CSV table of C-alpha atoms in Angstrom, one decimal:
chain,number,residue,atom,x,y,z
K,1,MET,CA,-3.4,0.6,17.8
K,2,ARG,CA,-4.3,-0.4,21.4
K,3,TYR,CA,-4.9,3.2,22.8
K,4,PRO,CA,-7.2,5.8,21.2
K,5,GLU,CA,-4.6,8.3,22.3
K,6,GLY,CA,-2.3,7.4,19.5
K,7,GLY,CA,-0.3,4.4,21.8
K,8,GLY,CA,-0.1,5.6,24.6
K,9,LEU,CA,-1.9,7.2,28.0
K,10,THR,CA,-3.1,10.7,28.9
K,11,ALA,CA,-2.0,11.6,32.6
K,12,GLU,CA,-5.5,11.7,33.8
K,13,ARG,CA,-5.4,7.7,32.7
K,14,ARG,CA,-1.9,7.3,34.3
K,15,ALA,CA,-3.1,8.5,37.7
K,16,PHE,CA,-6.4,6.3,37.7
K,17,ARG,CA,-4.1,3.4,37.2
K,18,GLU,CA,-1.7,4.6,40.0
K,19,GLY,CA,-4.7,4.7,42.5
K,20,VAL,CA,-6.0,1.1,41.6
K,21,ARG,CA,-2.2,-0.6,42.2
K,22,LEU,CA,-2.0,1.7,45.2
K,23,GLN,CA,-5.5,0.3,46.3
K,24,ALA,CA,-4.6,-3.3,45.7
K,25,GLY,CA,-1.4,-2.8,47.8
K,26,GLY,CA,-3.2,-1.6,51.0
K,27,ARG,CA,-5.4,-4.8,50.6
K,28,PHE,CA,-2.1,-6.6,50.0
K,29,ALA,CA,-1.1,-5.1,53.4
K,30,ALA,CA,-4.7,-6.8,55.2
K,31,GLY,CA,-3.4,-10.2,53.4
K,32,GLU,CA,-6.5,-10.2,51.2
K,33,LYS,CA,-6.8,-12.5,48.7
K,34,THR,CA,-6.0,-12.4,45.4
K,35,ALA,CA,-9.2,-13.6,43.5
K,36,VAL,CA,-11.1,-11.0,45.8
K,37,ILE,CA,-9.2,-8.0,44.9
K,38,ALA,CA,-9.2,-8.7,41.2
K,39,LYS,CA,-13.0,-9.2,41.2
K,40,ASP,CA,-13.4,-5.9,43.9
K,41,LEU,CA,-10.8,-3.7,41.5
K,42,ARG,CA,-12.6,-5.2,38.5
K,43,VAL,CA,-9.3,-6.2,37.0
K,44,GLY,CA,-7.7,-9.4,36.0
K,45,VAL,CA,-6.1,-12.0,38.2
K,46,ARG,CA,-2.7,-12.2,36.6
K,47,SER,CA,-2.6,-8.2,36.7
K,48,VAL,CA,-3.1,-8.1,40.7
K,49,GLU,CA,-0.7,-11.5,41.1
K,50,ARG,CA,2.3,-9.0,39.5
K,51,TRP,CA,1.4,-6.1,41.3
K,52,ARG,CA,1.7,-8.7,44.6
K,53,ARG,CA,5.2,-9.4,43.3
K,54,ALA,CA,6.3,-6.0,42.8
K,55,TRP,CA,4.7,-4.6,46.3
K,56,ARG,CA,6.8,-7.5,48.2
K,57,GLU,CA,10.3,-6.4,46.6
K,58,GLY,CA,9.7,-2.3,46.7
K,59,GLY,CA,6.6,-2.0,48.7
K,60,LEU,CA,4.1,0.8,47.6
K,61,GLU,CA,6.6,2.7,45.8
K,62,ALA,CA,7.0,0.2,43.4
K,63,LEU,CA,3.4,0.2,42.5
K,64,ARG,CA,3.7,4.0,41.5
K,65,SER,CA,3.1,5.5,38.0
K,66,ALA,CA,7.2,5.9,35.8
K,67,GLY,CA,5.7,8.1,33.9
K,68,PRO,CA,5.2,8.1,30.3
K,69,ALA,CA,6.9,5.5,28.3
K,70,ASN,CA,9.8,6.8,26.5
K,71,SER,CA,8.9,5.7,22.7
K,72,PRO,CA,12.1,5.8,20.2
K,73,THR,CA,12.3,8.5,17.6
K,74,VAL,CA,13.8,10.1,14.7
K,75,THR,CA,15.6,13.2,14.8
K,76,ASP,CA,15.8,15.7,11.7
K,77,ALA,CA,19.4,15.1,11.6
K,78,GLN,CA,19.2,11.1,12.0
K,79,PHE,CA,16.4,11.9,9.0
K,80,ALA,CA,18.8,13.3,6.6
K,81,VAL,CA,21.2,10.0,7.3
K,82,LEU,CA,17.6,7.9,6.6
K,83,GLU,CA,17.1,10.3,3.2
K,84,GLU,CA,20.6,9.9,2.3
K,85,GLU,CA,20.5,6.1,2.4
K,86,LEU,CA,17.3,5.6,0.9
K,87,GLY,CA,18.6,7.8,-2.0
K,88,LYS,CA,20.8,4.8,-3.1
K,89,GLY,CA,18.2,2.5,-4.0
K,90,PRO,CA,16.8,-0.7,-2.5
K,91,SER,CA,19.6,-2.6,-4.5
K,92,ALA,CA,22.5,-0.8,-2.3
K,93,HIS,CA,20.6,-2.0,1.0
K,94,GLY,CA,20.2,-5.8,-0.5
K,95,PHE,CA,17.1,-6.1,-2.0
K,96,GLU,CA,16.3,-7.2,-5.4
K,97,ASP,CA,13.5,-5.1,-6.7
K,98,GLN,CA,13.7,-1.4,-7.3
K,99,ARG,CA,11.0,-1.0,-4.7
K,100,TRP,CA,10.5,0.9,-0.9
K,101,THR,CA,8.0,-0.6,1.2
K,102,LEU,CA,7.5,0.0,4.9
K,103,VAL,CA,9.3,-3.1,6.2
K,104,ARG,CA,12.2,-2.1,3.9
K,105,VAL,CA,12.4,1.4,5.2
K,106,GLN,CA,12.2,0.0,8.9
K,107,THR,CA,14.6,-2.6,8.3
K,108,VAL,CA,17.1,0.2,7.0
K,109,ILE,CA,16.2,2.6,10.1
K,110,ARG,CA,17.3,-0.6,12.4
K,111,ARG,CA,20.6,-1.3,10.4
K,112,ARG,CA,21.9,2.5,9.9
K,113,LEU,CA,20.5,4.2,12.7
K,114,ARG,CA,20.4,1.4,15.5
K,115,VAL,CA,16.3,2.7,16.1
K,116,SER,CA,13.5,0.2,16.4
K,117,LEU,CA,10.0,1.3,15.1
K,118,SER,CA,7.0,-0.3,14.9
K,119,VAL,CA,5.4,0.2,11.0
K,120,ALA,CA,2.5,2.6,12.0
K,121,THR,CA,5.4,4.7,13.2
K,122,VAL,CA,7.5,4.4,9.7
K,123,TRP,CA,4.5,5.6,8.3
K,124,ARG,CA,4.1,8.9,10.0
K,125,LEU,CA,7.6,9.2,10.1
K,126,LEU,CA,7.8,9.3,5.9
K,127,LYS,CA,4.6,11.3,6.0
K,128,ARG,CA,5.5,13.7,8.0
K,129,HIS,CA,8.7,14.8,6.0
K,130,GLY,CA,7.0,14.9,2.5
K,131,TRP,CA,7.1,11.2,1.6
K,132,SER,CA,4.1,9.5,-0.3
K,133,TRP,CA,3.2,6.3,-1.7
K,134,GLN,CA,3.5,6.5,-5.5
K,135,ALA,CA,3.7,4.3,-8.6
K,136,PRO,CA,7.3,5.3,-10.3
K,137,SER,CA,7.7,6.0,-14.1
K,138,ARG,CA,10.0,3.6,-16.4
K,139,ARG,CA,13.5,5.2,-17.3
K,140,ALA,CA,15.5,3.3,-19.9
K,141,LEU,CA,18.9,2.0,-18.9
K,142,GLU,CA,20.8,3.0,-22.6
K,143,ARG,CA,19.2,7.0,-21.3
K,144,ASP,CA,22.5,9.5,-21.2
K,145,GLU,CA,21.2,11.8,-18.1
K,146,HIS,CA,24.5,14.2,-19.5
K,147,ALA,CA,22.6,14.5,-22.6
K,148,VAL,CA,19.0,15.4,-21.6
K,149,GLU,CA,20.4,18.2,-19.1
K,150,VAL,CA,17.6,20.5,-19.5
K,151,GLU,CA,19.9,23.9,-19.8
K,152,GLU,CA,23.1,22.2,-22.1
K,153,GLY,CA,20.8,20.3,-24.4
K,154,GLY,CA,19.5,20.6,-27.4
K,155,VAL,CA,15.9,21.9,-26.3
K,156,ALA,CA,17.7,24.5,-24.3
K,157,ALA,CA,19.4,25.4,-27.8
K,158,GLY,CA,16.1,25.4,-29.6
K,159,LYS,CA,14.4,27.6,-27.1
K,160,ARG,CA,16.9,30.1,-27.1
K,161,LEU,CA,16.4,30.0,-30.8
K,162,ALA,CA,12.8,30.6,-31.0
K,163,ALA,CA,13.2,33.5,-28.5
K,164,ALA,CA,15.7,35.3,-30.4
K,165,SER,CA,13.9,35.2,-33.4
K,166,GLY,CA,10.3,35.4,-32.3
K,167,ALA,CA,9.4,32.1,-33.7
K,168,TRP,CA,7.1,29.3,-32.2
K,169,ILE,CA,9.0,26.3,-30.3
K,170,VAL,CA,7.1,23.4,-31.4
K,171,PHE,CA,6.9,19.7,-29.7
K,172,GLU,CA,6.2,16.5,-32.2
K,173,ASP,CA,5.3,13.2,-31.4
K,174,GLU,CA,3.3,10.3,-32.7
K,175,ALA,CA,1.2,7.6,-31.4
K,176,GLY,CA,-1.0,4.6,-31.9
K,177,PHE,CA,-4.8,3.6,-30.7
K,178,SER,CA,-6.4,0.4,-31.6
K,179,MET,CA,-9.9,-1.0,-31.1
K,180,THR,CA,-8.9,-2.3,-27.5
K,181,PRO,CA,-9.0,0.5,-25.0
K,182,PRO,CA,-6.6,1.4,-22.2
K,183,ILE,CA,-7.7,0.0,-18.5
K,184,ALA,CA,-8.6,1.7,-15.7
K,185,ARG,CA,-9.3,1.1,-12.4
K,186,THR,CA,-12.7,1.4,-11.3
K,187,TRP,CA,-15.1,-0.1,-8.0
K,188,CYS,CA,-16.6,-3.3,-7.8
K,189,ARG,CA,-17.5,-5.6,-4.9
K,190,ARG,CA,-14.7,-7.6,-3.7
K,191,GLY,CA,-13.7,-10.8,-5.4
K,192,HIS,CA,-15.4,-10.1,-8.3
K,193,THR,CA,-13.3,-8.8,-11.5
K,194,PRO,CA,-15.1,-6.4,-13.6
K,195,VAL,CA,-14.9,-7.6,-17.4
K,196,ILE,CA,-15.0,-4.9,-20.5
K,197,ARG,CA,-16.2,-5.8,-23.5
K,198,VAL,CA,-14.1,-4.8,-26.4
K,199,ARG,CA,-13.9,-6.2,-30.0
K,200,GLY,CA,-11.7,-9.3,-30.1
K,201,ARG,CA,-10.9,-9.9,-33.9
K,202,SER,CA,-10.6,-5.7,-34.8
K,203,ARG,CA,-7.3,-4.9,-36.1
K,204,ARG,CA,-8.3,-1.3,-36.8
K,205,ARG,CA,-5.4,0.8,-35.7
K,206,THR,CA,-5.4,4.9,-35.8
K,207,SER,CA,-2.4,6.9,-35.9
K,208,VAL,CA,-1.8,10.7,-34.9
K,209,ALA,CA,0.8,12.7,-34.8
K,210,ALA,CA,0.2,15.7,-32.8
K,211,LEU,CA,2.2,19.3,-32.8
K,212,CYS,CA,2.2,21.2,-29.4
K,213,CYS,CA,3.0,25.1,-29.8
K,214,TYR,CA,4.2,27.5,-27.5
K,215,LYS,CA,5.2,31.4,-27.6
K,216,PRO,CA,5.4,34.1,-25.0
K,217,GLY,CA,2.6,36.0,-25.1
K,218,GLU,CA,0.3,33.8,-27.4
K,219,LYS,CA,-2.4,31.1,-26.9
K,220,SER,CA,-0.4,27.5,-26.5
K,221,ARG,CA,-1.6,25.9,-29.6
K,222,LEU,CA,-2.4,21.8,-30.4
K,223,ILE,CA,-2.2,20.5,-33.9
K,224,HIS,CA,-2.5,17.1,-35.0
K,225,ARG,CA,-3.2,14.8,-37.6
K,226,PRO,CA,-4.8,11.5,-37.5
K,227,ARG,CA,-3.9,8.7,-40.4
K,228,THR,CA,-5.9,5.3,-40.7
K,229,HIS,CA,-4.1,2.1,-41.2
K,230,LEU,CA,-5.9,0.3,-44.4
K,231,LEU,CA,-5.7,-3.4,-43.8
K,232,LEU,CA,-4.4,-3.9,-47.3
K,233,LYS,CA,-1.2,-6.0,-48.2
K,234,GLY,CA,2.1,-3.9,-48.7
K,235,ALA,CA,-0.3,-0.9,-47.3
K,236,ARG,CA,1.9,1.3,-45.1
K,237,LYS,CA,0.9,1.5,-41.4
K,238,SER,CA,2.6,4.8,-40.2
K,239,PHE,CA,3.7,8.0,-41.5
K,240,SER,CA,5.9,9.1,-44.0
K,241,TRP,CA,8.4,12.2,-44.4
K,242,GLN,CA,5.8,13.5,-46.8
K,243,ASP,CA,2.9,13.4,-43.7
K,244,TYR,CA,5.3,14.8,-41.4
K,245,ARG,CA,6.5,17.8,-44.0
K,246,ASP,CA,2.2,18.3,-44.8
K,247,LEU,CA,1.7,18.5,-41.0
K,248,LEU,CA,4.2,21.0,-40.9
K,249,VAL,CA,3.2,23.3,-43.6
K,250,ARG,CA,-0.1,22.9,-41.5
K,251,ALA,CA,1.5,24.5,-38.4
K,252,HIS,CA,3.3,26.9,-40.5
K,253,ILE,CA,0.4,28.2,-41.8
K,254,GLN,CA,-2.1,28.3,-38.8
K,255,LEU,CA,0.7,29.7,-36.5
K,256,ASN,CA,1.7,32.3,-39.1
K,257,GLY,CA,5.3,32.6,-38.4
K,258,PRO,CA,8.6,30.3,-38.1
K,259,ILE,CA,9.0,27.4,-36.1
K,260,VAL,CA,11.4,25.6,-34.3
K,261,VAL,CA,10.8,21.8,-34.4
K,262,VAL,CA,11.5,19.8,-31.6
K,263,TRP,CA,11.0,16.0,-32.1
K,264,ASP,CA,12.8,12.6,-31.4
K,265,ASN,CA,15.6,10.2,-33.7
K,266,LEU,CA,12.9,8.7,-35.2
K,267,ASN,CA,14.1,7.3,-38.7
K,268,THR,CA,11.4,9.1,-40.6
K,269,HIS,CA,12.6,12.3,-39.0
K,270,LEU,CA,16.0,11.5,-40.5
K,271,THR,CA,15.5,11.3,-44.0
K,272,ALA,CA,16.7,13.1,-46.6
K,273,GLY,CA,13.5,14.7,-47.7
K,274,LEU,CA,12.9,16.1,-44.6
K,275,LYS,CA,16.2,17.5,-44.5
K,276,ARG,CA,16.3,18.7,-48.2
K,277,TYR,CA,12.9,20.8,-47.4
K,278,GLU,CA,14.6,22.3,-44.2
K,279,ALA,CA,17.0,23.8,-46.2
K,280,GLU,CA,15.2,25.2,-48.5
K,281,HIS,CA,12.4,26.7,-46.0
K,282,ASP,CA,14.3,29.3,-43.7
K,283,TRP,CA,10.9,29.3,-41.6
K,284,LEU,CA,11.8,25.6,-40.6
K,285,THR,CA,14.3,25.0,-38.1
K,286,THR,CA,14.4,21.2,-36.0
K,287,ILE,CA,16.5,20.2,-33.0
K,288,ARG,CA,16.8,16.5,-32.0
K,289,LEU,CA,15.6,15.1,-28.4
K,290,PRO,CA,18.5,13.5,-26.6
K,291,ALA,CA,17.9,9.6,-27.2
K,292,TYR,CA,15.4,7.5,-24.4
K,293,ALA,CA,14.3,11.5,-23.3
K,294,PRO,CA,10.1,11.5,-23.9
K,295,ASP,CA,9.8,12.8,-20.7
K,296,LEU,CA,11.1,16.1,-22.3
K,297,ASN,CA,8.7,15.9,-24.9
K,298,PRO,CA,5.1,17.5,-23.6
K,299,VAL,CA,3.2,15.6,-26.4
K,300,GLU,CA,3.4,12.3,-24.2
K,301,ALA,CA,1.5,14.0,-21.8
K,302,VAL,CA,-1.4,15.1,-24.3
K,303,TRP,CA,-1.2,10.9,-24.9
K,304,SER,CA,-2.0,10.6,-21.2
K,305,LEU,CA,-4.8,12.9,-21.2
K,306,VAL,CA,-6.2,11.0,-24.5
K,307,ARG,CA,-6.1,7.5,-23.2
K,308,GLY,CA,-7.3,8.5,-19.8
K,309,ALA,CA,-10.6,9.2,-21.3
K,310,MET,CA,-10.5,6.7,-23.5
K,311,ALA,CA,-10.3,3.9,-20.9
K,312,ASN,CA,-12.9,1.5,-20.3
K,313,THR,CA,-14.3,2.3,-23.3
K,314,ALA,CA,-16.1,-0.1,-25.6
K,315,PHE,CA,-15.9,0.7,-28.9
K,316,ASP,CA,-18.2,-0.5,-30.9
K,317,THR,CA,-16.9,0.6,-34.8
K,318,PRO,CA,-13.7,2.0,-36.1
K,319,ASP,CA,-16.0,5.0,-36.3
K,320,ASP,CA,-16.4,5.1,-32.8
K,321,LEU,CA,-12.4,4.9,-32.0
K,322,ASP,CA,-12.3,8.0,-34.6
K,323,ASN,CA,-14.8,10.3,-33.0
K,324,THR,CA,-13.2,9.8,-29.3
K,325,LEU,CA,-10.0,10.7,-30.7
K,326,ARG,CA,-10.9,13.8,-32.1
K,327,ARG,CA,-13.1,14.8,-29.4
K,328,GLU,CA,-10.7,14.3,-26.5
K,329,LEU,CA,-8.4,15.8,-28.7
K,330,ARG,CA,-10.5,18.9,-29.4
K,331,ARG,CA,-11.5,19.4,-25.5
K,332,ILE,CA,-7.4,19.4,-25.2
K,333,GLN,CA,-7.2,22.4,-28.1
K,334,LEU,CA,-9.7,24.4,-26.7
K,335,ARG,CA,-8.2,24.6,-23.5
K,336,PRO,CA,-4.9,26.3,-23.4
K,337,ARG,CA,-4.3,25.6,-19.7
K,338,LEU,CA,-3.8,21.9,-20.3
K,339,ILE,CA,-1.3,22.5,-23.2
K,340,ASP,CA,0.5,24.5,-20.9
K,341,GLY,CA,0.5,21.9,-18.1
K,342,CYS,CA,1.9,19.4,-20.7
K,343,LEU,CA,4.6,21.6,-20.6
K,344,ALA,CA,5.0,22.2,-17.2
K,345,ALA,CA,5.2,18.1,-16.9
K,346,THR,CA,8.6,18.0,-18.2
K,347,GLY,CA,10.3,20.5,-16.5
K,348,LEU,CA,11.2,23.0,-19.6
K,349,ALA,CA,9.7,26.8,-19.5
K,350,ILE,CA,9.4,29.0,-22.3
K,351,ASN,CA,10.7,32.3,-21.3
K,352,PRO,CA,10.2,35.2,-23.1
K,353,PRO,CA,13.9,37.0,-24.9
K,354,THR,CA,15.9,39.1,-22.7
K,355,PRO,CA,16.1,42.2,-23.9
K,356,PRO,CA,19.4,43.8,-24.8
C-alpha cells in the first residue's frame, strides 16, 4: 500500500503538498532553473518539470489541489447483484473449476457492474459484507436435494414419531481407523516439509459403530461398539447384521426406553434378519436417511472430532490405536455438549412434543 492512511492523503497532507507546488510556481515566475527548485524544495526533478508544464498552461490555479481522489465504490444494491452472480457459481462465468478467487471476483465486478477495483479493495468489500475464505465441503452429484429436505424427509418423520412416543431418536454410523494417522497442519521452517513416522506394513484396522442418542429433557448420549478385523483369510472385515442388532439392544438397555434409529442405506442395514427383528420388537423403529446425505447424520461430526484428535499420531502397536480410540470416544461421551454440537452441525433440532 502506497500511503499508510489506506490508499489516500489526509487533508493536512494535501494542503502541505499544495503549498510546495505554489512555492514552485512563484519561482517559475522568477525564472529560476528546474534543478535549483527541485534541490531547494527537496522534490524530484521530474515532478518540478510536470508542475512547470501545468503552470505554463494554467498558471498558479493549475497547481492547486483538486481534492481527494474519487475511488470507485460498490453500493449495497450493486453488491446484491454481485452476490446473485457469485451464487451462480464460477462455471456460469466461464471458469473451469468451482473456486472463487479474488481475481475472479474482480473480473465479475468489472464485467457485470462496470467497476474496476483492485484486488485489495475486492478483499475488503467481501469481508465487509460477511464473506470469508473457506474450505468447501464435498457433496455427491447423485444427491437428490428434494429428498433431503429436513422438514419433508424421513428424518423429520422420525423426529415426530420419537417426540410423540417419548422415544429416543438415535443416529447410527460406522467408520474405520487404521495405523496410518490423519494428516494435520503443523508449524515448520519454510522449505522443510515435516515428516510423520508411521507403520508402513501394518494392515491392522479397527471399525467402530456409534450411536448418537437424543431426547428432549435428557442428556445426549454416545454409545459405540468397536470391532477389530482379524488378518485371517476369509475373515469378515465389517459389521454383520447381528453386530448391529446387538448394538441396538445395548442401546435399548442403557437408554431404558424405545428408540427410533436413523441410519443410511447400507446393505447390512437392509438385511432380512434386521427387518424381522424390528418387526418382532415394538421398542425398535428404523428410519432411512436419504441417499448421499451424510451431512444429516451427527455421527459424521463425531468421526471428525476423533480423527482431529488422532492427527499426526504415530501408533507403535495396534493396542495404541485401540487405546486412543477408546480415550477419544470416552472424552466425547463425558461431554454431552459436544454431542449436541454434532447435532447442531446437521441443522436438525430435537424439539419436545407440542401439547394438545
